[in-house]
PDB file of C-alpha atoms in Angstrom:
ATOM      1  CA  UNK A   1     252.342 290.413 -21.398  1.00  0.00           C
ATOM      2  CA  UNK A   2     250.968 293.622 -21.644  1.00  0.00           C
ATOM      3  CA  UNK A   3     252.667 296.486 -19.814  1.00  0.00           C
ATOM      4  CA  UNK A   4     250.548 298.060 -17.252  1.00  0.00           C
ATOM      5  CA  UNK A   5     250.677 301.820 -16.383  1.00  0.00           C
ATOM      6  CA  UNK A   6     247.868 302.089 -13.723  1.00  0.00           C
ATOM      7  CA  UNK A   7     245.852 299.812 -12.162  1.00  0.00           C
ATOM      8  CA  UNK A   8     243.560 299.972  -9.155  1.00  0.00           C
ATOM      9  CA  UNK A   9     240.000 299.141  -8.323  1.00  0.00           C
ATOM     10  CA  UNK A  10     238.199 300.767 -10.682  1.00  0.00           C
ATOM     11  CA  UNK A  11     240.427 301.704 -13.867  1.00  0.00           C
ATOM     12  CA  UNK A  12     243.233 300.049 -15.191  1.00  0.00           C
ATOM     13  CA  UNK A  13     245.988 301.630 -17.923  1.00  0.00           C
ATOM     14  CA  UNK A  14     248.111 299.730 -20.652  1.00  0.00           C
ATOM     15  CA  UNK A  15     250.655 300.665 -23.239  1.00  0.00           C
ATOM     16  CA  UNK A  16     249.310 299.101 -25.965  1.00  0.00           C
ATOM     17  CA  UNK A  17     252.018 298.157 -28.896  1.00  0.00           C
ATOM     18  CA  UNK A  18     251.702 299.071 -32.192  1.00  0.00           C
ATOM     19  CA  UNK A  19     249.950 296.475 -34.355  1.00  0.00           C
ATOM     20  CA  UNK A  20     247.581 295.493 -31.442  1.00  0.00           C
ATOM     21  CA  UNK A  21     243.983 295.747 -32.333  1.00  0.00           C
ATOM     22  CA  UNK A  22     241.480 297.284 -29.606  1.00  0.00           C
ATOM     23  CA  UNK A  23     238.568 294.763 -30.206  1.00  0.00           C
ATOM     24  CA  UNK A  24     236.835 293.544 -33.109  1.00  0.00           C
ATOM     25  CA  UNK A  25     235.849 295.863 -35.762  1.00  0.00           C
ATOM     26  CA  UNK A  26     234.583 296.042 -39.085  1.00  0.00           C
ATOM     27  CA  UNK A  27     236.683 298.855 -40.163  1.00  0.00           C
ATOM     28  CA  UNK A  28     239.704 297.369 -38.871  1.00  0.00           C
ATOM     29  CA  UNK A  29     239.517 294.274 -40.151  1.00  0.00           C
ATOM     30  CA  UNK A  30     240.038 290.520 -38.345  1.00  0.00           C
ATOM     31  CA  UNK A  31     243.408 289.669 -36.216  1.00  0.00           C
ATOM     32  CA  UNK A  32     244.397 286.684 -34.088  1.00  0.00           C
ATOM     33  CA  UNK A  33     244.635 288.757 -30.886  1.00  0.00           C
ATOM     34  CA  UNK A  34     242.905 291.742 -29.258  1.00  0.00           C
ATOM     35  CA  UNK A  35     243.721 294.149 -26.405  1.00  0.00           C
ATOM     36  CA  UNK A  36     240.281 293.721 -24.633  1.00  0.00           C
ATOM     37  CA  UNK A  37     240.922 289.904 -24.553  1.00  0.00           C
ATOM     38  CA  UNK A  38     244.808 289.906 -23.570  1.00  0.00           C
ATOM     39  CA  UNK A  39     244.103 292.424 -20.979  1.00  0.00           C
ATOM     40  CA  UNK A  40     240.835 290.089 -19.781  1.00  0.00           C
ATOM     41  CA  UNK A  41     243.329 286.903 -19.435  1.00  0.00           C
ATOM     42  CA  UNK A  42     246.323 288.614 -17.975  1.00  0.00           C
ATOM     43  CA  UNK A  43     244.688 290.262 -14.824  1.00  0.00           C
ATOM     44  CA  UNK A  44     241.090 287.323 -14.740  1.00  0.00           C
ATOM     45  CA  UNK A  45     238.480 289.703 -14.982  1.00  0.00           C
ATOM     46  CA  UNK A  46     236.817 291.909 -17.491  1.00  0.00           C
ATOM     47  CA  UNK A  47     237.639 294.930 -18.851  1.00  0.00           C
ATOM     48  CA  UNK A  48     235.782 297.563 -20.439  1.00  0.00           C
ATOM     49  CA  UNK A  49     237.388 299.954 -22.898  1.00  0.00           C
ATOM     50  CA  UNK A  50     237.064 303.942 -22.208  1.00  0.00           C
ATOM     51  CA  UNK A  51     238.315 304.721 -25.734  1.00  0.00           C
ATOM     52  CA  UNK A  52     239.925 303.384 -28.431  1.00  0.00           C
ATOM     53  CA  UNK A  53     243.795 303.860 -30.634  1.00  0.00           C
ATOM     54  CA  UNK A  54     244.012 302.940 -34.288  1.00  0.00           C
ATOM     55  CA  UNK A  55     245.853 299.340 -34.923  1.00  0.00           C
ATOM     56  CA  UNK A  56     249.512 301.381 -35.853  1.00  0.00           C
ATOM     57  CA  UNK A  57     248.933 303.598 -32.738  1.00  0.00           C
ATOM     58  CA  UNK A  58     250.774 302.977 -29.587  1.00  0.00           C
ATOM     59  CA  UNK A  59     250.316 304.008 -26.249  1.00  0.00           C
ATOM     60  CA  UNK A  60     247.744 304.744 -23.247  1.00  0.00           C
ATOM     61  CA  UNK A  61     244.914 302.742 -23.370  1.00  0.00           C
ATOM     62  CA  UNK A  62     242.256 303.053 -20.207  1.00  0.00           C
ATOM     63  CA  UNK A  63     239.724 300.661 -19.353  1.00  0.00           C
ATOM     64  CA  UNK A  64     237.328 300.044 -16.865  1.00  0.00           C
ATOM     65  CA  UNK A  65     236.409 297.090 -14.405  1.00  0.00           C
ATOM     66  CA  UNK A  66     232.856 297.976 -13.894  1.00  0.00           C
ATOM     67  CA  UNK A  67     230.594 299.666 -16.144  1.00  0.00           C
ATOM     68  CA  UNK A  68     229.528 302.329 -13.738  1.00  0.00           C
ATOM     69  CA  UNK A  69     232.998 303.650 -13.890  1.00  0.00           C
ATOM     70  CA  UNK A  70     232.310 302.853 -17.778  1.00  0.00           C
ATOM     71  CA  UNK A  71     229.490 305.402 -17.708  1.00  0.00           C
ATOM     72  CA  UNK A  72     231.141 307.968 -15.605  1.00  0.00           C
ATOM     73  CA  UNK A  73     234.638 307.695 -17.607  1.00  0.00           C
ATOM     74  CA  UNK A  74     232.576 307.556 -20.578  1.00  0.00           C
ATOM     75  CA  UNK A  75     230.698 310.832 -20.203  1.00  0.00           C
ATOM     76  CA  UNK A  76     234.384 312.721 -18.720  1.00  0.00           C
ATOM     77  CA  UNK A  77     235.677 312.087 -22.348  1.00  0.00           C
ATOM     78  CA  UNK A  78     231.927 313.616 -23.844  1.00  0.00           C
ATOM     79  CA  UNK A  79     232.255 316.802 -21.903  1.00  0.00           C
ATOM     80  CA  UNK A  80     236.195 316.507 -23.094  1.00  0.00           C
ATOM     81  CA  UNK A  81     237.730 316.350 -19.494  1.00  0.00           C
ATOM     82  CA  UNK A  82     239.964 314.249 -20.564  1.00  0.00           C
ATOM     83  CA  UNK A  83     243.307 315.817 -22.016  1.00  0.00           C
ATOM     84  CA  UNK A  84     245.272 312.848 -24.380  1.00  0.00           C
ATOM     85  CA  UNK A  85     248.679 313.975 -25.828  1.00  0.00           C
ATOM     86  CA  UNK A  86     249.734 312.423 -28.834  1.00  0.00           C
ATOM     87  CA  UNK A  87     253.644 312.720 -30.141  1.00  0.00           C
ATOM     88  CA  UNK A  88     254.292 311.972 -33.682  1.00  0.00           C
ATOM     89  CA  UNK A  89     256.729 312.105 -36.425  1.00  0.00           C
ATOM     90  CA  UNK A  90     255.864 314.061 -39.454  1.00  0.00           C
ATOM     91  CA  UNK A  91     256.969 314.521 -42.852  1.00  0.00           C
ATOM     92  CA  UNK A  92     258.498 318.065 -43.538  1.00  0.00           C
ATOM     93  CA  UNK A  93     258.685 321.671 -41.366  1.00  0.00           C
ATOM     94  CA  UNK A  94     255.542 322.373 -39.553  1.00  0.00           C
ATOM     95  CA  UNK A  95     254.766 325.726 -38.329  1.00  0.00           C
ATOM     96  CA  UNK A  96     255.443 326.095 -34.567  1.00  0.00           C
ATOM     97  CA  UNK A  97     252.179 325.982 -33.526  1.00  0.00           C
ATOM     98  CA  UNK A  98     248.583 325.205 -35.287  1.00  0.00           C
ATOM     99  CA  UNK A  99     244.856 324.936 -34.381  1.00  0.00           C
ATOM    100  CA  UNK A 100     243.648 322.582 -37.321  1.00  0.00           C
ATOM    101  CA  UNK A 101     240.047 322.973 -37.387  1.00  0.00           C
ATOM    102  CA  UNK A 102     238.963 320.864 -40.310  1.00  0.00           C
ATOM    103  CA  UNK A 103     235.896 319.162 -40.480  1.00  0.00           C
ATOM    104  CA  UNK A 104     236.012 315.064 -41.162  1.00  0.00           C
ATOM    105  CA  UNK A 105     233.522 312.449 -42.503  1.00  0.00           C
ATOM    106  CA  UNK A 106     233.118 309.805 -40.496  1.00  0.00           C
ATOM    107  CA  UNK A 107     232.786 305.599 -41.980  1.00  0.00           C
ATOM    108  CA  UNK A 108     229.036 306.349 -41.788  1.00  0.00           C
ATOM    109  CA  UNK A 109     229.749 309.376 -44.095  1.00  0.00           C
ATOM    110  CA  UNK A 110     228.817 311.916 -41.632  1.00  0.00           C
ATOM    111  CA  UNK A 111     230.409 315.477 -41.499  1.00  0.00           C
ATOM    112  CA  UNK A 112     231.893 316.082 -37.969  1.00  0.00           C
ATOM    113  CA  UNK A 113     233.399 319.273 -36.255  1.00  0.00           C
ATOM    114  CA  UNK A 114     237.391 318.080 -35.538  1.00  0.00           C
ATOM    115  CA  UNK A 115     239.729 320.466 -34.346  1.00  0.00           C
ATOM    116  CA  UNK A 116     243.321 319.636 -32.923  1.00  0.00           C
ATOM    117  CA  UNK A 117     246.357 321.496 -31.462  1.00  0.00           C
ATOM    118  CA  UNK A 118     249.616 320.910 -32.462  1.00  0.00           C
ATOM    119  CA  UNK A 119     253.208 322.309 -31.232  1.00  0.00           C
ATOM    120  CA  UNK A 120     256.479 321.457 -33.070  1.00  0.00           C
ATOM    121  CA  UNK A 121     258.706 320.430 -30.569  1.00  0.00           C
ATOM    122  CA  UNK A 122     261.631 319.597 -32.766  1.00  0.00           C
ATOM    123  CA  UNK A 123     262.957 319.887 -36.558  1.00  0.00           C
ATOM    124  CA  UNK A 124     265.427 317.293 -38.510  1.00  0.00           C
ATOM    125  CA  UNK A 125     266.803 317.338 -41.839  1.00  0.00           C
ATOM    126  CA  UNK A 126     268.766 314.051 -43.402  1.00  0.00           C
ATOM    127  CA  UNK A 127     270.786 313.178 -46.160  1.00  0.00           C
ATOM    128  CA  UNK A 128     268.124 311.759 -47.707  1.00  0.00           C
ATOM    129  CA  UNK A 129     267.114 312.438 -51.334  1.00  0.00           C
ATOM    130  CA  UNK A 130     263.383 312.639 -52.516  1.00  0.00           C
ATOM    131  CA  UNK A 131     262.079 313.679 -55.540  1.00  0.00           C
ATOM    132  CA  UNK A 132     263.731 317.046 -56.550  1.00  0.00           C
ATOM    133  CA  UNK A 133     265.309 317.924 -52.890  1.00  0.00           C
ATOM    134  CA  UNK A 134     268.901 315.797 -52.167  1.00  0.00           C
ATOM    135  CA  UNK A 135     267.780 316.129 -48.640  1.00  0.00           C
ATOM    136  CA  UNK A 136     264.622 315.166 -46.031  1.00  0.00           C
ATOM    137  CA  UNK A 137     263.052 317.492 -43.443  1.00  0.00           C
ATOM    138  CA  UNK A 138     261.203 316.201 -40.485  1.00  0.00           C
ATOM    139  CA  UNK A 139     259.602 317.081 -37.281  1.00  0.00           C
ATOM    140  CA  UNK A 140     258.646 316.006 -34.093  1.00  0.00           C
ATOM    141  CA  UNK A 141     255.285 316.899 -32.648  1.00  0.00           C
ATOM    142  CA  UNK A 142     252.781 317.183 -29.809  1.00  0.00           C
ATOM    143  CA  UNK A 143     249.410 316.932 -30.743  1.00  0.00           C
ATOM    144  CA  UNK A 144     246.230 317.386 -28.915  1.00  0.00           C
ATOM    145  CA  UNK A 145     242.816 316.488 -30.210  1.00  0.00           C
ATOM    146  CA  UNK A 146     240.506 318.398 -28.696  1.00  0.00           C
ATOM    147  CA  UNK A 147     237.384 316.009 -30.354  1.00  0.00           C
ATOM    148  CA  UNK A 148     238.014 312.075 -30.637  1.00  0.00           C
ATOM    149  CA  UNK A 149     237.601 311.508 -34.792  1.00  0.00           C
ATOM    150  CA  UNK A 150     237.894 308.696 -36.212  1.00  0.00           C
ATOM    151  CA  UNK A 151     241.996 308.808 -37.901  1.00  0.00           C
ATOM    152  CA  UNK A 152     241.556 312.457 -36.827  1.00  0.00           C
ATOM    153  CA  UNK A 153     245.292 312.933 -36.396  1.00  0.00           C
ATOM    154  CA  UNK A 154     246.271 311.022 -38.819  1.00  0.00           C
ATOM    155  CA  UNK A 155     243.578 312.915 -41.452  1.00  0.00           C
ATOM    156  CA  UNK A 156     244.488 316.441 -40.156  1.00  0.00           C
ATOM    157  CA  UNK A 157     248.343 316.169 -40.637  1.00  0.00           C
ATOM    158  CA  UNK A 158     247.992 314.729 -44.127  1.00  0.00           C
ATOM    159  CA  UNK A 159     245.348 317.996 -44.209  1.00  0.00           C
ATOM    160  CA  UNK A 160     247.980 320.806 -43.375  1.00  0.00           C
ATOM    161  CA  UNK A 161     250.527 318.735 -46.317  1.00  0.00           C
ATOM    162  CA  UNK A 162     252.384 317.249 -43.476  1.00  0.00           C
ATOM    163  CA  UNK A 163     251.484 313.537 -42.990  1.00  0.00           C
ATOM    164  CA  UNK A 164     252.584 310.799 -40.300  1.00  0.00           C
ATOM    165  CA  UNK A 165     255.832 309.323 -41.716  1.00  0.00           C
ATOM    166  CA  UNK A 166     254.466 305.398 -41.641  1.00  0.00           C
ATOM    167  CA  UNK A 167     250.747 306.076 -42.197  1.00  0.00           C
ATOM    168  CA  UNK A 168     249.719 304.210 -44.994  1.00  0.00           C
ATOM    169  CA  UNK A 169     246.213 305.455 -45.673  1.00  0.00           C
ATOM    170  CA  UNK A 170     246.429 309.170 -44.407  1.00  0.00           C
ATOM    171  CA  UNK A 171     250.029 309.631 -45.632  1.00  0.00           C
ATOM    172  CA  UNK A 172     252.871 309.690 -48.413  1.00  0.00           C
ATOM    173  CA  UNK A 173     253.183 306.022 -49.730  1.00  0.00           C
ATOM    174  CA  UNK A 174     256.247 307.379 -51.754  1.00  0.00           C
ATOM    175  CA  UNK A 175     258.228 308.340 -48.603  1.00  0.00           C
ATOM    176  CA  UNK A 176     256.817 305.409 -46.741  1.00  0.00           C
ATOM    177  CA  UNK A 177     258.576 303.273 -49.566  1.00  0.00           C
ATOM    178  CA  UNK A 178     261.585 305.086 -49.317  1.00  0.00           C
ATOM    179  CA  UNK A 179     262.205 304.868 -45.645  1.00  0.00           C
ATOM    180  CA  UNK A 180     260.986 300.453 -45.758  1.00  0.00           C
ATOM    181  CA  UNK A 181     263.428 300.522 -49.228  1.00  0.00           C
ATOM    182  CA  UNK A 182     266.892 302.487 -47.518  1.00  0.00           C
ATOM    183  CA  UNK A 183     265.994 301.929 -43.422  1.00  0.00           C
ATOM    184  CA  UNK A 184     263.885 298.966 -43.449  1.00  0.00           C
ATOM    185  CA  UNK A 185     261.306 300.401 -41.783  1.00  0.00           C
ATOM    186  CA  UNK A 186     257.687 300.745 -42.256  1.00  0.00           C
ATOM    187  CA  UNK A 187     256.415 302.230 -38.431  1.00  0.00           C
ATOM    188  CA  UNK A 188     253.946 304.637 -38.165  1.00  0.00           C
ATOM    189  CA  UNK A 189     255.023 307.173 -35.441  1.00  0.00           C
ATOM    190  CA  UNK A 190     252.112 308.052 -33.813  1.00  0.00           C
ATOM    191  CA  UNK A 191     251.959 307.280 -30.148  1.00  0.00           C
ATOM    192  CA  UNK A 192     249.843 308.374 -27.327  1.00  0.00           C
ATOM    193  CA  UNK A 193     252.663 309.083 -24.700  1.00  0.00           C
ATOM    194  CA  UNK A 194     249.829 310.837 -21.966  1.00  0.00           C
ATOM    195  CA  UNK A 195     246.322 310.768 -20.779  1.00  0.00           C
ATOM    196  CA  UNK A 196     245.482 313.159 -18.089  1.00  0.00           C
ATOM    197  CA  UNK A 197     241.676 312.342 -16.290  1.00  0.00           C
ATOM    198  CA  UNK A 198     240.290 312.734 -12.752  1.00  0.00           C
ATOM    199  CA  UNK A 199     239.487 309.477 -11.133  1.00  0.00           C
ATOM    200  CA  UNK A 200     235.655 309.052 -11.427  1.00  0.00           C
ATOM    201  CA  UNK A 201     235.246 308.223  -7.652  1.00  0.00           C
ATOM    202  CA  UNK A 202     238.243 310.316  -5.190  1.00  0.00           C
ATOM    203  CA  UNK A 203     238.248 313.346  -8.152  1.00  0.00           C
ATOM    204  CA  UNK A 204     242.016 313.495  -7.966  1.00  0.00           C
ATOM    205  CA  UNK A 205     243.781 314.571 -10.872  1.00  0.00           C
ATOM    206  CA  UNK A 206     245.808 311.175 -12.905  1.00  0.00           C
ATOM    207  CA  UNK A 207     248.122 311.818 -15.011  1.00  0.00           C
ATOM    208  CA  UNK A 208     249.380 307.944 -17.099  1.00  0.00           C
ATOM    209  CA  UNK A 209     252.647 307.942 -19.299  1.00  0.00           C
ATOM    210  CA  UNK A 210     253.675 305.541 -21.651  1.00  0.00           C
ATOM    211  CA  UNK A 211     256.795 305.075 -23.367  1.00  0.00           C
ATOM    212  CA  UNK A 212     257.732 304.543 -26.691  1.00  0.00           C
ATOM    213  CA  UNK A 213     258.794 301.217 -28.555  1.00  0.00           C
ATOM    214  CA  UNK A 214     261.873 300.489 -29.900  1.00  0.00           C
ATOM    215  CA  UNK A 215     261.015 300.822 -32.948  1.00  0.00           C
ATOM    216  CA  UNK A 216     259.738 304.168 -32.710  1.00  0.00           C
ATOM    217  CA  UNK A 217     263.274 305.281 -31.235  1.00  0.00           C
ATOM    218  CA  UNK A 218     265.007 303.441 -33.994  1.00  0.00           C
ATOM    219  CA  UNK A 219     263.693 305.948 -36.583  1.00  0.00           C
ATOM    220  CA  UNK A 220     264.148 308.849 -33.643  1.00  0.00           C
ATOM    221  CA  UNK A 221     267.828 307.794 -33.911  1.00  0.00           C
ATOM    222  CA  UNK A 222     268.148 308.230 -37.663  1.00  0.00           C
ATOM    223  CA  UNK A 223     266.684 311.193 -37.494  1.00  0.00           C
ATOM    224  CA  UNK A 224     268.740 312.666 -34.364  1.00  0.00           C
ATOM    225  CA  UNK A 225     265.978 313.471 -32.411  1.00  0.00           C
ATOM    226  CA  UNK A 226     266.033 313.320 -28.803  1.00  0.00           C
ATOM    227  CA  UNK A 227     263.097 311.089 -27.407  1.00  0.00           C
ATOM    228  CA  UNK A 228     265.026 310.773 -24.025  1.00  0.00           C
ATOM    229  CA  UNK A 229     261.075 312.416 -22.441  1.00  0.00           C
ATOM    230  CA  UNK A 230     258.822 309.646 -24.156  1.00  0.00           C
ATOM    231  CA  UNK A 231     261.839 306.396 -23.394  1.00  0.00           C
TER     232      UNK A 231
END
């Protein structure tokens, strides 16, 4: 069952695990099970998604039951009235703050504006020996995209030379190998803990939460962060 966050009328929120595929796509490839069609069965009508997460991405997902609150959900996210906060893990010491404004090329090899705000919220180092250093450094972010690009977080970290720890294609496959080779573990901590919107018909200001997996606060633990706001 999927967890539900919000649910009336007109809109209806999910947390959306890690793995779990938004709807068919060619660039994501096939799966057995999608979050359109679980969501569809487990409440017996349609849905319509606002937006979409990556497959490793967790979090707030919105959809619609109608598509007139489609269109008018749709366009709030065009004019970027919608604010989505994004915590992740990240390899190394960012600075304490960053606008990354770095253009990206999109799967139909088009050159888009892509600029998103980031805020270190907390720093780890491990005993945890890579390459030269005989220790690890970490962080824990909040990140902001202010445009919607396709793997825009996941491109702009691995951008500024600090990647998601997890992310295969956007990130460092040799620390990635280290942490599934001494922890077990091959998560990609990226997760979309908020999504703040007004409600297309009353106006009032929603704010959704979702928390974070297990998973997630497995490698939180190793790395003595506290995740106590996103559990």
């Amino acid at each position: 069952m999927l967890e539900i966050l919000y649910h009336d009328e007109h809109l209806i929120a999910i947390n959306k695990p890690s793995g779990l595929l938004v709807h068919k796509s060619f660039y994501s490839g096939e799966a057995d099970t999608y979050a359109i069609q679980e969501l569809r069965k487990q409440i017996g009508q349609k849905v319509y998604p606002v937006h979409r997460l990556d497959r490793k991405t967790s979090g707030v997902l919105l959809f619609t039951l109608d598509k007139e609150t489609l269109r008018i959900m749709s366009t709030q996210f065009e004019e970027k009235r919608v604010e989505k906060k994004y915590i992740a893990i990240l390899r190394g010491w960012t600075k304490e703050e960053e606008t990354i404004d770095y253009d990206l090329v999109n799967e139909n090899e088009i050159t888009q504006n892509a600029i998103t705000y980031y805020r270190r919220l907390q720093t780890s180092e491990i005993d945890l020996p890579f390459l030269k250093h005989q220790t690890s450094r970490y962080c824990l972010v909040e990140a902001i995209p202010e445009t919607g690009r396709f793997h825009q977080l996941r491109k702009h970290f691995k951008h500024i030379l600090h990647p998601i720890l997890g992310c295969r294609k956007h990130g460092c496959n040799k620390q990635n190998k280290l942490w599934l080779q001494t922890f077990d573990i091959n998560k990609m901590t990226l997760h979309a803990h908020q999504l703040i919107f007004n409600h297309p018909f009353s106006n009032e200001r929603i704010t959704v939460n979702a928390t974070i997996d297990d998973d997630f606060k497995k490698v939180g633990d190793i790395l003595k962060l506290d995740l106590s706001a996103y559990s």
